[in-house]
């Protein structure tokens, strides 16, 4: 089986897991006046994450959803409007901040342009006509097929938001795939946002965890929201130590995953009934296989029969995600199966 359902399937290596045995654990829930706990492994990871993103502080979360939720709730009061793009993970998948029983925020969606990048004109139109509390972007952009938002666009979004006094939060679950693909430093990219969430549990290969990086003052607010949501943990160094390993060993190798995705996309570009959606820039391929007359669920079922596990996304598409455990040989197998399925009709 070649399993391309998600990079969250990436398994921690023995070397990574062994870091847990040496981790200087403590109770991360017992905090000092700066909100820092007693688990030294957590503090070490938060310090590195802050340094890498050029922010004053970082906060460890059990999940990316909880990180995004805590950050967004810390910016807003119930009833306020938050800008998200029409295919954004926070809006279509997580939904917590917009849930009438939890976040109670109102989504205002902006368009993506023909390159699947945030449309500046549409953003401006919204900012001019409505009272907006927060603007959210996603980089890499998951449901559009791992689109990387380049620095020029990030800068333009930042300037636009500043003009209207609106803070910017970036869902950077796969930010390091973008950093590697664009050949930039994470801190250069994060200059243009007030806060950023990234996952260590995806392509970076750690078993659990996400970080939100921001100013020191804002980190205190985020810590309060994390506690409210039940995310204050105890000996969380068992999460932080593999995370530390991930940030120090696994960033550059994301280029291999990006390259496998690019290779597969190239091999699939001339198919009759199966179309690669958008431009493949990182480790995700979104496919439109509607030409085969199958629902995405049926298509994934047929792929599974042939030895390829993939997942429906966005009602009418399927997604392939490349990660450390997927070799070039696996990539070739996946390509062969998709080509075979394409010739069914
Ligand atoms: C995976 C993901 C998240 C959330 O991560 P979890 O740890 O699964 O909660 C947020 N945004 C994007 C774009 C993601 O792909």
JSON list of C-alpha atoms and ligand atoms in Angstrom, two decimals, residues 6-8 62-68 88-90 93-94 138-143 171-174 197 199 201-202 209-210 284 319, ligand 1:
[
{"chain": "A", "resi": 6, "resn": "UNK", "atom": "CA", "xyz": [-1.84, 12.89, 4.68]},
{"chain": "A", "resi": 7, "resn": "UNK", "atom": "CA", "xyz": [1.63, 13.82, 5.94]},
{"chain": "A", "resi": 8, "resn": "UNK", "atom": "CA", "xyz": [0.18, 13.41, 9.44]},
{"chain": "A", "resi": 62, "resn": "UNK", "atom": "CA", "xyz": [-1.44, 19.64, 21.26]},
{"chain": "A", "resi": 63, "resn": "UNK", "atom": "CA", "xyz": [-2.95, 20.40, 17.83]},
{"chain": "A", "resi": 64, "resn": "UNK", "atom": "CA", "xyz": [-2.92, 22.98, 15.07]},
{"chain": "A", "resi": 65, "resn": "UNK", "atom": "CA", "xyz": [-6.65, 23.43, 15.42]},
{"chain": "A", "resi": 66, "resn": "UNK", "atom": "CA", "xyz": [-6.25, 24.41, 19.05]},
{"chain": "A", "resi": 67, "resn": "UNK", "atom": "CA", "xyz": [-3.36, 26.75, 18.15]},
{"chain": "A", "resi": 68, "resn": "UNK", "atom": "CA", "xyz": [-5.36, 28.54, 15.45]},
{"chain": "A", "resi": 88, "resn": "UNK", "atom": "CA", "xyz": [-9.36, 28.01, 4.06]},
{"chain": "A", "resi": 89, "resn": "UNK", "atom": "CA", "xyz": [-8.85, 25.14, 6.54]},
{"chain": "A", "resi": 90, "resn": "UNK", "atom": "CA", "xyz": [-9.97, 27.27, 9.52]},
{"chain": "A", "resi": 93, "resn": "UNK", "atom": "CA", "xyz": [-12.43, 22.09, 8.22]},
{"chain": "A", "resi": 94, "resn": "UNK", "atom": "CA", "xyz": [-11.82, 23.41, 11.74]},
{"chain": "A", "resi": 138, "resn": "UNK", "atom": "CA", "xyz": [-2.89, 30.05, 4.93]},
{"chain": "A", "resi": 139, "resn": "UNK", "atom": "CA", "xyz": [0.62, 29.15, 3.70]},
{"chain": "A", "resi": 140, "resn": "UNK", "atom": "CA", "xyz": [1.04, 26.57, 2.25]},
{"chain": "A", "resi": 141, "resn": "UNK", "atom": "CA", "xyz": [-2.59, 26.50, 1.19]},
{"chain": "A", "resi": 142, "resn": "UNK", "atom": "CA", "xyz": [-3.90, 22.99, 1.75]},
{"chain": "A", "resi": 143, "resn": "UNK", "atom": "CA", "xyz": [-7.11, 22.60, -0.28]},
{"chain": "A", "resi": 171, "resn": "UNK", "atom": "CA", "xyz": [-2.20, 29.27, 9.44]},
{"chain": "A", "resi": 172, "resn": "UNK", "atom": "CA", "xyz": [1.21, 27.92, 8.53]},
{"chain": "A", "resi": 173, "resn": "UNK", "atom": "CA", "xyz": [0.47, 24.27, 9.32]},
{"chain": "A", "resi": 174, "resn": "UNK", "atom": "CA", "xyz": [2.93, 23.43, 6.49]},
{"chain": "A", "resi": 197, "resn": "UNK", "atom": "CA", "xyz": [0.78, 28.61, 13.72]},
{"chain": "A", "resi": 199, "resn": "UNK", "atom": "CA", "xyz": [2.58, 21.96, 12.90]},
{"chain": "A", "resi": 201, "resn": "UNK", "atom": "CA", "xyz": [3.13, 16.69, 13.47]},
{"chain": "A", "resi": 202, "resn": "UNK", "atom": "CA", "xyz": [2.96, 16.79, 9.66]},
{"chain": "A", "resi": 209, "resn": "UNK", "atom": "CA", "xyz": [2.11, 19.18, 18.36]},
{"chain": "A", "resi": 210, "resn": "UNK", "atom": "CA", "xyz": [1.91, 22.67, 16.89]},
{"chain": "A", "resi": 284, "resn": "UNK", "atom": "CA", "xyz": [0.35, 18.29, -1.96]},
{"chain": "A", "resi": 319, "resn": "UNK", "atom": "CA", "xyz": [-5.77, 14.86, -2.42]},
{"chain": "B", "resi": 1, "resn": "LIG", "atom": "C1", "xyz": [-3.53, 20.07, 9.56]},
{"chain": "B", "resi": 1, "resn": "LIG", "atom": "C2", "xyz": [-3.92, 21.47, 9.41]},
{"chain": "B", "resi": 1, "resn": "LIG", "atom": "C3", "xyz": [-4.31, 22.25, 10.51]},
{"chain": "B", "resi": 1, "resn": "LIG", "atom": "C4", "xyz": [-4.58, 21.74, 11.88]},
{"chain": "B", "resi": 1, "resn": "LIG", "atom": "O1", "xyz": [-3.85, 20.78, 12.39]},
{"chain": "B", "resi": 1, "resn": "LIG", "atom": "P1", "xyz": [-4.33, 19.65, 13.45]},
{"chain": "B", "resi": 1, "resn": "LIG", "atom": "O2", "xyz": [-3.09, 19.43, 14.22]},
{"chain": "B", "resi": 1, "resn": "LIG", "atom": "O3", "xyz": [-4.77, 18.48, 12.65]},
{"chain": "B", "resi": 1, "resn": "LIG", "atom": "O4", "xyz": [-5.42, 20.24, 14.30]},
{"chain": "B", "resi": 1, "resn": "LIG", "atom": "C5", "xyz": [-4.55, 23.58, 10.28]},
{"chain": "B", "resi": 1, "resn": "LIG", "atom": "N1", "xyz": [-4.44, 24.11, 9.07]},
{"chain": "B", "resi": 1, "resn": "LIG", "atom": "C6", "xyz": [-4.08, 23.41, 8.00]},
{"chain": "B", "resi": 1, "resn": "LIG", "atom": "C7", "xyz": [-3.95, 24.08, 6.68]},
{"chain": "B", "resi": 1, "resn": "LIG", "atom": "C8", "xyz": [-3.82, 22.06, 8.13]},
{"chain": "B", "resi": 1, "resn": "LIG", "atom": "O5", "xyz": [-3.48, 21.35, 7.03]}
]
